Short mmCIF file of C-alpha atoms and ligand atoms in Angstrom, two decimals:
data_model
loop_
_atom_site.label_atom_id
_atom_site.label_comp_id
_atom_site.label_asym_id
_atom_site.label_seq_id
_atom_site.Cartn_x
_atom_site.Cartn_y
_atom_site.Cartn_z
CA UNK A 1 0.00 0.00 0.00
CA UNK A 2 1.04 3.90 -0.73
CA UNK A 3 2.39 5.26 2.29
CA UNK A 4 0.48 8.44 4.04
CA UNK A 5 1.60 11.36 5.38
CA UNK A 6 0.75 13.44 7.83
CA UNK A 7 2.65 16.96 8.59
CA UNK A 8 2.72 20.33 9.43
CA UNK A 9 1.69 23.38 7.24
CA UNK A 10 2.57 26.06 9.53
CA UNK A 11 5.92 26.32 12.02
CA UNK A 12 5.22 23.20 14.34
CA UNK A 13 2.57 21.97 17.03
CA UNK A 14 -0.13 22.15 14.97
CA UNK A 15 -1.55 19.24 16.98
CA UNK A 16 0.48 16.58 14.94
CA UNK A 17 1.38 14.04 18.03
CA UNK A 18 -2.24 13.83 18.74
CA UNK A 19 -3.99 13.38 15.54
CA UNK A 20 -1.12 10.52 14.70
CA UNK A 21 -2.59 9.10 17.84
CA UNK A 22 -6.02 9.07 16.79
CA UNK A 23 -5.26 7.49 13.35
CA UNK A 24 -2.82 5.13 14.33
CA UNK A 25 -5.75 1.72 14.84
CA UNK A 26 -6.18 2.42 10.80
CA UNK A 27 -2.41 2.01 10.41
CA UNK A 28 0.08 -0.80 10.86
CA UNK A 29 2.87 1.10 10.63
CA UNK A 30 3.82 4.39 12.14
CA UNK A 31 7.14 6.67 10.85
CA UNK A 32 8.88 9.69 11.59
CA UNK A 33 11.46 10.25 8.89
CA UNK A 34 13.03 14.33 9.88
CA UNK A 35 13.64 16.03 12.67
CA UNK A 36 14.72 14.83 16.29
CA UNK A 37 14.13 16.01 19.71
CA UNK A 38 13.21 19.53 18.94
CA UNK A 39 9.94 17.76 18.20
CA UNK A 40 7.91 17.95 20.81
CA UNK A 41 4.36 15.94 20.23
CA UNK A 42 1.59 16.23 22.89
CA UNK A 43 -0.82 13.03 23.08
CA UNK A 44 -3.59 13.29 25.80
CA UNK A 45 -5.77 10.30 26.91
CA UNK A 46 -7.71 8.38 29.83
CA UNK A 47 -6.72 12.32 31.63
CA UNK A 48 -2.87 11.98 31.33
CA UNK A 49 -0.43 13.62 28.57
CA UNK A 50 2.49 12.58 27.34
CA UNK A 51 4.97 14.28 24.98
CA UNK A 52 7.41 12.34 22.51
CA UNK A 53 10.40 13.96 21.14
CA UNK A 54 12.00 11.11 18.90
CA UNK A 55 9.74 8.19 19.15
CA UNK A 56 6.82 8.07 16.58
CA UNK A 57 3.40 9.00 17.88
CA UNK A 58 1.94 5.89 17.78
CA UNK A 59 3.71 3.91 20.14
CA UNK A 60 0.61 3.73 22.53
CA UNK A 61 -0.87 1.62 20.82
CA UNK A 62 -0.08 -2.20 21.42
CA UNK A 63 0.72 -4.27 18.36
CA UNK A 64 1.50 -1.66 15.63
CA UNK A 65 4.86 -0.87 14.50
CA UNK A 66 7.00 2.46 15.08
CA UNK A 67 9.91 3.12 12.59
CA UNK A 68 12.59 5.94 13.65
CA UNK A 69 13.69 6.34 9.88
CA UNK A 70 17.33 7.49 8.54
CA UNK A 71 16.12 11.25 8.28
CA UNK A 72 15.68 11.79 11.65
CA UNK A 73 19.12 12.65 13.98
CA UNK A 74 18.41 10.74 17.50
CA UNK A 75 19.56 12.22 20.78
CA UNK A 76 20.89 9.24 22.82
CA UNK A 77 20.38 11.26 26.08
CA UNK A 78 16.96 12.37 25.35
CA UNK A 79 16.16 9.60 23.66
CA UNK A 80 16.79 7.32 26.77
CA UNK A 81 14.34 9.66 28.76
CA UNK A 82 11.60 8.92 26.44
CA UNK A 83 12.36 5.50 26.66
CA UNK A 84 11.81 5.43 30.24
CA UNK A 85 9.14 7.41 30.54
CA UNK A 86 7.14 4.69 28.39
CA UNK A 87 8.15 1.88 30.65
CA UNK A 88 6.98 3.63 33.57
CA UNK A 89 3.36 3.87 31.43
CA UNK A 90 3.82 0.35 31.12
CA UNK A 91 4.62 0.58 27.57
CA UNK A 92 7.57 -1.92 26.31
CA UNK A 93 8.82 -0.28 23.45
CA UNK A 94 11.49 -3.24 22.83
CA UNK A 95 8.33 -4.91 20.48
CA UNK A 96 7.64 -2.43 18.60
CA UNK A 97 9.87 0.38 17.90
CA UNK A 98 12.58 0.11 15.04
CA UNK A 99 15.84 2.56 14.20
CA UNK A 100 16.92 2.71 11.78
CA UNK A 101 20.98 2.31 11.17
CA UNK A 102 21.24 5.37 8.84
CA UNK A 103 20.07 7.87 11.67
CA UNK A 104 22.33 10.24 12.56
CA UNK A 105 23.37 10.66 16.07
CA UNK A 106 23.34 13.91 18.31
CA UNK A 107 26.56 14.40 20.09
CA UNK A 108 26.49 16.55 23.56
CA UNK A 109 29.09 18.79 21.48
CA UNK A 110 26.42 19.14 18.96
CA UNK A 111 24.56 20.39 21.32
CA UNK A 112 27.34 22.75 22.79
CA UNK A 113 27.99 24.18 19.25
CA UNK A 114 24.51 25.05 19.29
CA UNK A 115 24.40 26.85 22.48
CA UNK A 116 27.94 28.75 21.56
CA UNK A 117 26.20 29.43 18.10
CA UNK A 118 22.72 30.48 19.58
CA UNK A 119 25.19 32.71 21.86
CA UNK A 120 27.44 34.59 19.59
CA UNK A 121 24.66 35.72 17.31
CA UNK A 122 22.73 37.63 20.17
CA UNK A 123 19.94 39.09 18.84
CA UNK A 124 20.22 37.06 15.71
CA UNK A 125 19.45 33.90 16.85
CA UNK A 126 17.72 31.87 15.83
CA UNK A 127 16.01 30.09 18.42
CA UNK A 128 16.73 27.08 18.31
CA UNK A 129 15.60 24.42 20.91
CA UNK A 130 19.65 23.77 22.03
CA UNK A 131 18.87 20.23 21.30
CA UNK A 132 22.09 20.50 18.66
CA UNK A 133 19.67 19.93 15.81
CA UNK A 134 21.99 22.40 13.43
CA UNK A 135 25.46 21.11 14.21
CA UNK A 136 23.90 17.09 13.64
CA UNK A 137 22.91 17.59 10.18
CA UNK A 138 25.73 19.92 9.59
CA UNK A 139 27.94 16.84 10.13
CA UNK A 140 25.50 14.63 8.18
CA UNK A 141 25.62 16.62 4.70
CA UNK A 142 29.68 17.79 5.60
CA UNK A 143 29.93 13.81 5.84
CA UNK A 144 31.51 13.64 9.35
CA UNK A 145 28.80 12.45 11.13
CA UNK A 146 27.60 9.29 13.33
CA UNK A 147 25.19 7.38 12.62
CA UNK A 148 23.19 4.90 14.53
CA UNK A 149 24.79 1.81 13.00
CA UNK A 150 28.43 2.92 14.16
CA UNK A 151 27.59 2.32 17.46
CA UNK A 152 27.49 -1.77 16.42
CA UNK A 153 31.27 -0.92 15.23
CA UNK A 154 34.36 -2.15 17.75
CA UNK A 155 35.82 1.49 16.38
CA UNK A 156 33.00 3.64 17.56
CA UNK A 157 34.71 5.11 20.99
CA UNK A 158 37.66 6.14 18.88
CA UNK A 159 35.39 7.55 15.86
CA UNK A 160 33.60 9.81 18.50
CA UNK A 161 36.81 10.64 20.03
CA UNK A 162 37.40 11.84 16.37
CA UNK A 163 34.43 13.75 15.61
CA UNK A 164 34.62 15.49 19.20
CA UNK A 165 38.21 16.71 18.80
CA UNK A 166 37.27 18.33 15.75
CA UNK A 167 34.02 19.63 17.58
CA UNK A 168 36.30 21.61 20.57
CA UNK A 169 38.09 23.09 17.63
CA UNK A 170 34.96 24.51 16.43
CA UNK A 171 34.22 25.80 20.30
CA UNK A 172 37.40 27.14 20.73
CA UNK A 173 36.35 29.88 18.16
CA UNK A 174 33.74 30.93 20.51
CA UNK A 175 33.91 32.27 24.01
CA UNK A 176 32.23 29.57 25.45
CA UNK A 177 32.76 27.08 28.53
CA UNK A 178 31.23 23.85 29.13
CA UNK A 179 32.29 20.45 30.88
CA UNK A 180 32.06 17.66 28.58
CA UNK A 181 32.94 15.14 30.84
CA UNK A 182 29.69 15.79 32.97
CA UNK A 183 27.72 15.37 29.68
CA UNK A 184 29.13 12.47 28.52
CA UNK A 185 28.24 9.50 31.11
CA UNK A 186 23.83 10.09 29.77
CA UNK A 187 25.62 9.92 26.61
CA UNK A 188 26.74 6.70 26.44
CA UNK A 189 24.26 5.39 28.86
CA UNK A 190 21.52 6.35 25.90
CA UNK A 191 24.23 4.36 23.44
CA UNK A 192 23.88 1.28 25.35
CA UNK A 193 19.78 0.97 25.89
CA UNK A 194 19.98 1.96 21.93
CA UNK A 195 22.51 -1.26 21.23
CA UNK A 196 19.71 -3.14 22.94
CA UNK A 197 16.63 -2.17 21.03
CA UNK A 198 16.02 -3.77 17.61
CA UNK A 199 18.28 -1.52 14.63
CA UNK A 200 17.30 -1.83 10.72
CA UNK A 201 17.92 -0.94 7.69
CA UNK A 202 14.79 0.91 7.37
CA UNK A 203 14.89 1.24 3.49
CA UNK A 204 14.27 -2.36 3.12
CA UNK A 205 11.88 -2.60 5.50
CA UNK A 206 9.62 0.37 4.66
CA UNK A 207 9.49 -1.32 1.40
CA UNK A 208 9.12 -4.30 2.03
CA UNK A 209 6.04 -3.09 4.50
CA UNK A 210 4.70 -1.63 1.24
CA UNK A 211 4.92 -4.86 -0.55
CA UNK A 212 3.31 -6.72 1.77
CA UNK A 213 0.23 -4.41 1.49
CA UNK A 214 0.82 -2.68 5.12
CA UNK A 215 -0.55 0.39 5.70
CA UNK A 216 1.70 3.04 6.90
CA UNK A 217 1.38 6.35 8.22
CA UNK A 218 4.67 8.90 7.98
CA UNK A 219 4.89 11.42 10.76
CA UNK A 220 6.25 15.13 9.98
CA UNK A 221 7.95 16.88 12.42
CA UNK A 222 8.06 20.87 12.99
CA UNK A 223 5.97 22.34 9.91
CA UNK A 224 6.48 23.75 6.60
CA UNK A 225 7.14 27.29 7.05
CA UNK A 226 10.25 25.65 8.99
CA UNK A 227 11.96 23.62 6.08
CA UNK A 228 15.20 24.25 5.28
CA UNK A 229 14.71 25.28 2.05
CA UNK A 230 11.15 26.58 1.69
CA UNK A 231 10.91 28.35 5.26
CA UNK A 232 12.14 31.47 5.82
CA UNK A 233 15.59 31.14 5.79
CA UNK A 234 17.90 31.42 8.11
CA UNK A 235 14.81 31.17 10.67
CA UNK A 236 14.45 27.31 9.79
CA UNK A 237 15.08 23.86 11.02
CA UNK A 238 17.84 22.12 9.58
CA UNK A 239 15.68 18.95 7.99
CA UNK A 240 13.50 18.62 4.73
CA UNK A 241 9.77 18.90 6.89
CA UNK A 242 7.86 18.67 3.90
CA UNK A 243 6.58 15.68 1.84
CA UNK A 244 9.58 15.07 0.18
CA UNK A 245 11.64 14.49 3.07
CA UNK A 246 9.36 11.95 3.32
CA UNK A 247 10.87 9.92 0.38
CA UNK A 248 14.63 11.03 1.89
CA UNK A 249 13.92 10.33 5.06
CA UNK A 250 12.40 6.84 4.66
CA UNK A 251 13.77 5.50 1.65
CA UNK A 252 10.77 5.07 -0.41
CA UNK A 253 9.98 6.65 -3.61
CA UNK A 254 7.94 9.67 -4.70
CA UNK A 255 5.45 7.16 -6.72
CA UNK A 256 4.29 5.47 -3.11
CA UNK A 257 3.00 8.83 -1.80
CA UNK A 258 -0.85 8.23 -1.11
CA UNK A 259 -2.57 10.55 1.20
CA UNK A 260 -1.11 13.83 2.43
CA UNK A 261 -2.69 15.22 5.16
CA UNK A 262 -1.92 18.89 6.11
CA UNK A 263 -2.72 19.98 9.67
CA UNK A 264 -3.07 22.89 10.65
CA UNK A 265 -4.50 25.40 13.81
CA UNK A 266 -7.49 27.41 13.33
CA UNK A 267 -5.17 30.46 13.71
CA UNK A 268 -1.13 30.37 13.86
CA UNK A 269 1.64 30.03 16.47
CA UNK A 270 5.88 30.26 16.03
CA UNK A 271 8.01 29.84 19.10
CA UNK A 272 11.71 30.82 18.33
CA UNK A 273 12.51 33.92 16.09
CA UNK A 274 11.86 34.79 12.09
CA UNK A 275 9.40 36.58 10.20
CA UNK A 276 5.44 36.23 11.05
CA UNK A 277 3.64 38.40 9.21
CA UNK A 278 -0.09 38.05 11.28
CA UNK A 279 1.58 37.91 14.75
CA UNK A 280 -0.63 39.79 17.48
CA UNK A 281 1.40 41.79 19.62
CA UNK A 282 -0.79 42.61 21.74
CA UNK A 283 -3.74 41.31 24.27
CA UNK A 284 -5.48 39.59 21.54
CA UNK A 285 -1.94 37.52 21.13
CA UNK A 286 -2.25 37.12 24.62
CA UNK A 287 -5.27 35.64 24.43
CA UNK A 288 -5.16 33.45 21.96
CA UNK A 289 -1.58 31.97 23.86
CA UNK A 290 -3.74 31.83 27.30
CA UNK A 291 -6.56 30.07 26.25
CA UNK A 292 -4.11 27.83 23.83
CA UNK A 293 -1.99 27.24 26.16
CA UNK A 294 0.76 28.32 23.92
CA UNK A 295 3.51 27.31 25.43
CA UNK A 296 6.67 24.72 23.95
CA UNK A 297 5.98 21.02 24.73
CA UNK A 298 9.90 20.55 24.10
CA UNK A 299 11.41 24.49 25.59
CA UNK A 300 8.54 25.59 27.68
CA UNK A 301 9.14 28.80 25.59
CA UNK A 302 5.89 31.32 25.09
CA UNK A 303 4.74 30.91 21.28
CA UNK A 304 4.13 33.73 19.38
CA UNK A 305 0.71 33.67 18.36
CA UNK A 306 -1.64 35.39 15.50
CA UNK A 307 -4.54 35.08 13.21
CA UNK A 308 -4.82 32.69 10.87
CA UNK A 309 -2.43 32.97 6.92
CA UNK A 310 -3.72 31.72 4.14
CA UNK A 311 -0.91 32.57 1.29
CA UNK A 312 1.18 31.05 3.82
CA UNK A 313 -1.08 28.28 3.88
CA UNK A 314 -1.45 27.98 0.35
CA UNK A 315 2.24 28.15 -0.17
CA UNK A 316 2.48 24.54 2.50
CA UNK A 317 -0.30 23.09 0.76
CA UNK A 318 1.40 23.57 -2.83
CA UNK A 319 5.10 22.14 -1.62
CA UNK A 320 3.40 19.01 -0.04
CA UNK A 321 0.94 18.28 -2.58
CA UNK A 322 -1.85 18.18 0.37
CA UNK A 323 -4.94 16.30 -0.26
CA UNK A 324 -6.73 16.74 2.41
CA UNK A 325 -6.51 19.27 5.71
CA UNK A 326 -6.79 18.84 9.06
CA UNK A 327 -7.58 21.71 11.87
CA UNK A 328 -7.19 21.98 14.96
CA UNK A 329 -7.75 23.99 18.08
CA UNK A 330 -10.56 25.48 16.80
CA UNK A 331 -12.10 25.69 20.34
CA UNK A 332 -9.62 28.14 21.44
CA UNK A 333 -11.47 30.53 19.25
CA UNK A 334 -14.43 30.45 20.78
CA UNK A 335 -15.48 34.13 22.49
CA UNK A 336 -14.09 35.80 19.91
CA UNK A 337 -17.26 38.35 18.14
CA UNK A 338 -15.21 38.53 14.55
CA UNK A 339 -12.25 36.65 13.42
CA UNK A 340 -9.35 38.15 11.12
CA UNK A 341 -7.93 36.06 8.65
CA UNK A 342 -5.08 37.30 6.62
CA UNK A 343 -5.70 36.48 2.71
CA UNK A 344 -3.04 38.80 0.95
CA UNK A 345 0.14 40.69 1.75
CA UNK A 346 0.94 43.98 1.61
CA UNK A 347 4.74 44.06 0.26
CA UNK A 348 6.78 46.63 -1.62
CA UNK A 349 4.13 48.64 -1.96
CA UNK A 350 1.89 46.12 -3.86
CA UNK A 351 -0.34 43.33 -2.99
CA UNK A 352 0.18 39.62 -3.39
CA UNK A 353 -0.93 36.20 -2.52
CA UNK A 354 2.10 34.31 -2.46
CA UNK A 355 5.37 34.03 -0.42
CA UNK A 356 7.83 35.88 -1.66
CA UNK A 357 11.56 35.38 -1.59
CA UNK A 358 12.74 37.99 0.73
CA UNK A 359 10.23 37.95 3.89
CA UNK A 360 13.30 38.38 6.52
CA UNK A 361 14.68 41.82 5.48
CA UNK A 362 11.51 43.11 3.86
CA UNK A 363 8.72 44.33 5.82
CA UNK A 364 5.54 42.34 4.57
CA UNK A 365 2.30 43.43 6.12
CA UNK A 366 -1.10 41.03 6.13
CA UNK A 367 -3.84 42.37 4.43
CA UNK A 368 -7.06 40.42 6.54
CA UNK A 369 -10.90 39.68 5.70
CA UNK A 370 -13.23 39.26 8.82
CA UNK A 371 -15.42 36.55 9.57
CA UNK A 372 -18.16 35.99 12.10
CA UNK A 373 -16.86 34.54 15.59
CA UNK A 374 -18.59 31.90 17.92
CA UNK A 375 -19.02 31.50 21.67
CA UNK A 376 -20.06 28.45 22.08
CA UNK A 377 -18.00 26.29 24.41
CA UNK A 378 -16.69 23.07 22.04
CA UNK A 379 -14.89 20.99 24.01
CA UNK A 380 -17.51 18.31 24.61
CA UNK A 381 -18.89 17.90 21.08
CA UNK A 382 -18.53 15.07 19.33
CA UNK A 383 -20.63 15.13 16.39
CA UNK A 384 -19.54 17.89 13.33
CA UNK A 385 -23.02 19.23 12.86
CA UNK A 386 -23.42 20.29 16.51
CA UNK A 387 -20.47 22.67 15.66
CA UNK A 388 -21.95 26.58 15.82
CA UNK A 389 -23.14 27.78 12.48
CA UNK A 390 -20.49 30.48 12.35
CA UNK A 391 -17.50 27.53 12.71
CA UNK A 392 -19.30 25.86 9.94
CA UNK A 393 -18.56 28.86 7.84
CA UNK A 394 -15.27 28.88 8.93
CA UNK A 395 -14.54 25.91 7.65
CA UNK A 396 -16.37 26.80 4.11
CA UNK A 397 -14.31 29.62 4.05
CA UNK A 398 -10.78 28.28 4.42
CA UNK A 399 -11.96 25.21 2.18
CA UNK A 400 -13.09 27.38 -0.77
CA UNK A 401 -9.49 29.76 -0.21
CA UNK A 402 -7.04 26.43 0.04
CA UNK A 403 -9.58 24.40 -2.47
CA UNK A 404 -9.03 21.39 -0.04
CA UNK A 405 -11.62 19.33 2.33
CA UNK A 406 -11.02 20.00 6.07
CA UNK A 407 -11.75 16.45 7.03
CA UNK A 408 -10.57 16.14 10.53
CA UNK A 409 -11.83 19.10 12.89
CA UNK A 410 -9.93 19.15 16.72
CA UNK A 411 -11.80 20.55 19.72
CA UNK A 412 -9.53 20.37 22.60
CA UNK A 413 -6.18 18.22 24.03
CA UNK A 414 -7.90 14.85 24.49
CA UNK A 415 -8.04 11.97 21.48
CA UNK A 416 -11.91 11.86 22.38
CA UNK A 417 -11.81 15.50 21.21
CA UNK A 418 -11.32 14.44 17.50
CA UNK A 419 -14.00 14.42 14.71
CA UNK A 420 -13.24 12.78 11.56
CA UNK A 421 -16.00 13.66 8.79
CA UNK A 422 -17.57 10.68 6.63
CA UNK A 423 -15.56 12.56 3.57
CA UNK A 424 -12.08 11.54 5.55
CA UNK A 425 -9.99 9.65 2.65
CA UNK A 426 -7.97 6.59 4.09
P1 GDP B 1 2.84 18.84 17.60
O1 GDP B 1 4.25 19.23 17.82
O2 GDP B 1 2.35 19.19 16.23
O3 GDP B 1 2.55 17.40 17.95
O4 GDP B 1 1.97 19.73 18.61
P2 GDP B 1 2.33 20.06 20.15
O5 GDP B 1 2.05 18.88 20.98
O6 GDP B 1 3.67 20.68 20.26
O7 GDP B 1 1.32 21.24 20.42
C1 GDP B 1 -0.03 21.11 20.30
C2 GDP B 1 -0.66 21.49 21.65
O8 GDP B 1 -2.05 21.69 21.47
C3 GDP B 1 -0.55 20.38 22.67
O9 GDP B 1 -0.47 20.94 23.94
C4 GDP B 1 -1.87 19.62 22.49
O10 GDP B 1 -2.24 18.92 23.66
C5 GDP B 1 -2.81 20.74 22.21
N1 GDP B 1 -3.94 20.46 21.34
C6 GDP B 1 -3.98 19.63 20.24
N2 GDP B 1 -5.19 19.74 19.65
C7 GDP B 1 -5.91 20.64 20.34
C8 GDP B 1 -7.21 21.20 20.18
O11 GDP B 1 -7.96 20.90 19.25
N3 GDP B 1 -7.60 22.11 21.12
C9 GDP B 1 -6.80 22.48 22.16
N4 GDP B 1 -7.27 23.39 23.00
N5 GDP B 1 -5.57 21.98 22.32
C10 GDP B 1 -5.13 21.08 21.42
P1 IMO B 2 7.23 20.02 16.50
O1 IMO B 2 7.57 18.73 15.82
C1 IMO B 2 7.86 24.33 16.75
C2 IMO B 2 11.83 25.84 15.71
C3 IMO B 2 12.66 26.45 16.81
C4 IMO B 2 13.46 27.46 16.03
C5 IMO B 2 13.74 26.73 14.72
C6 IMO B 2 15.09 26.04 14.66
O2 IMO B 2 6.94 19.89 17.94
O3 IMO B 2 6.20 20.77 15.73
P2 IMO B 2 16.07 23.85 15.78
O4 IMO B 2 16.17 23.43 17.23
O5 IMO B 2 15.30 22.90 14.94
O6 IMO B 2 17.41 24.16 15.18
O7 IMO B 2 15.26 25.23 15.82
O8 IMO B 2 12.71 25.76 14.59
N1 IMO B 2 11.34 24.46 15.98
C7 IMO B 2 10.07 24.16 16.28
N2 IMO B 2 9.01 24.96 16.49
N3 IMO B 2 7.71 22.99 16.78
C8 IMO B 2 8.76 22.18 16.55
O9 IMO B 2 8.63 20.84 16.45
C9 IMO B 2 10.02 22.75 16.32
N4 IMO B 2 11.25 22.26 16.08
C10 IMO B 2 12.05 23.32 15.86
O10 IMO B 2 11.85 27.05 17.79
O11 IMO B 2 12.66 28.58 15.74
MG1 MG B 3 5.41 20.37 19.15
#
């Protein structure tokens, strides 16, 4: 079977963690392919929460298979925490969760660099998580990285050794301190549980899952607006978030894409720093980041919040090839009389519809419609037509402007807070 994807369209936590959750009984097979423990995915259920950083999202669920695929750079020390985290949930990951051997590892001076980096550019940084996310696939593409598999190697204490001397060069160019040595003991403690838990060549397998008719469900992590090509550069991740990375990140071609689902919030968030041309600086932004509880599942970092962009969702929808859209959190709209949503740009003096190239040194102002509010409280409704009138037209409306079903609408934190419309494609 064609493997499915489900991502981000905006710049992370859209709800991603919890929606993979909710689909995961339809799927055999659950993947992340990018990213690594900046990730931070929020599942809620049975009135306890639980966020995931590397693992895939559907690793509550007994009997279903979880693939960590090459695109994603793994942590150790983080990783570890996640893994014990599950066990005290009672969930034995050592059945069902699969790295793969092409993963690149995060070093603790990858995550040093990062900090010294962060550090030295002052107001220019770029807000990062720390988690060394940069400096990993900087070694991946400058070819002096680690990667899961080396671990199995008798030479792997002296090929870190390697790749950390070279690292301290690097901080010695920076006026930085840190002690190594007190990172390094989680390190390696993270390297042995990961010797222990079942490594693949994840290539083969994915394929071989589509072969055998398995259904499988990809997992995006961050969101569109944050790829490092397509996002608004430098103010990006350092991974391919889009569908494409997909078919990097996995191993599997371009011709087994089947469903892409885009998800989305009803209005938009960014934690970290870059251009956001609807952001609400003021009590309404406050708002929306109260009552959203805006607030990093990874950093515990405020997140920038403001009304809902549609070039900017048009733009995601176009680079993934989206077929149908998912949104969330449109309860945390509720109370609000009219709602602004921004459906052109006012930039160089002209207005557009798309993204253009230079959004960072340019300023680029949102031009907004308004549409009717609601008030009614949604968090216990279950069934789409009980959804206000006015949310009904919400929905119209961003269909018509993205020409795209919305076929999975998200009322609150909880899975039970999930409605999946009869025209849902899977
Ligand atoms: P992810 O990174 O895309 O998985 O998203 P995060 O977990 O970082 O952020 C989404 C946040 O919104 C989490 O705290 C979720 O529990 C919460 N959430 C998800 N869907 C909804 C929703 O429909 N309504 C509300 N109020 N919260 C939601
Ligand atoms: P999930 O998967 C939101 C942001 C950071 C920063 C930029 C670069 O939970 O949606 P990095 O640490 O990747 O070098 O940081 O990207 N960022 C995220 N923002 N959600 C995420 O992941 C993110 N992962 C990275 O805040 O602006
Ligand atoms: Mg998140």
């Amino acid at each position: 079977m064609k493997v499915d994807v489900l991502l981000g369209l905006q710049w992370g936590d859209e709800g991603k963690g919890k929606v993979v959750d909710v689909l995961t009984p339809r799927y055999d097979v659950i993947a992340r392919f990018q990213g690594g423990p900046n990730a931070g995915h929020t599942l809620e259920f049975e009135g306890t929460k639980h966020v995931l950083h590397t693992i895939p999202s559907g690793i509550f669920h007994a009997g279903k298979v979880n693939v960590i695929g090459n695109g994603v750079v793994i942590d150790p020390v983080v990783f570890k925490k996640e893994i014990d985290a599950l066990k005290a949930r009672g969930v034995d990951v050592a059945k069902n969760l699969f790295i793969s051997r092409k993963a690149h590892l995060i070093l603790p001076t990858h995550r040093l660099i990062d900090a010294a980096s962060e550090a030295a550019k002052g107001k220019e940084k770029i807000g990062s998580t720390l988690k060394g996310i940069g400096p990993a696939y900087m070694d991946k593409t400058g070819r002096n990285g680690l990667r899961i598999g080396d671990i199995e190697h008798p030479d792997f204490l002296s090929n870190y050794n390697k790749l950390v001397q070279k690292h301290k060069v690097l901080l010695a160019q920076y006026n930085f301190e840190y002690n190594l040595a007190e990172m390094e003991p989680a390190f390696f403690e993270g390297i042995e549980l990961i010797k222990n838990l079942p490594l693949i060549d994840s290539e083969y397998e994915m394929n071989r899952f589509i072969k055998e008719n398995k259904s499988i469900l990809a997992e995006g992590a961050q969101g569109s607006l944050l790829d490092v090509d397509f996002g608004s550069y430098p103010f990006v991740t350092s991974s391919h978030t889009i569908t494409a990375g997909t078919c990097i990140g996995l191993g599997i071609a371009p011709t087994n894409i089947g469903e892409v689902y885009g998800i989305f919030k009803a209005y938009c968030t960014r934690v970290g720093s870059g251009p956001f041309p609807t952001e609400l600086n003021d009590e309404t932004g406050e708002l929306l980041r109260k009552k959203g509880n805006e607030f990093g599942a990874t950093t515990g970092r405020p997140r920038r919040c403001g009304w809902l962009d549609i070039p900017a969702l048009k733009y995601a929808i176009m680079l993934n090839g989206v077929t149908q859209l998912i949104m969330m959190k449109s309860d945390v709209l509720s109370g609000f009389e009219k709602l602004k949503v921004c459906t052109k740009y006012k930039y160089r003096g002209q207005l557009i519809d798309y993204v253009p190239y230079d959004v960072v040194n340019e300023p680029i102002e949102p031009v907004y419609e308004e549409v009717e509010g609601w008030n009614e409280v949604l968090d216990h409704v279950t069934d789409i037509d009980e959804l206000p009138q006015s949310l009904h037209k919400y929905i119209a409306y961003i269909e018509k402007a993205t020409g795209l079903p919305i076929t999975i609408v998200s009322v609150g934190p909880d899975r039970k807070q999930t409605m999946l419309r009869d025209i849902m494609v899977k």
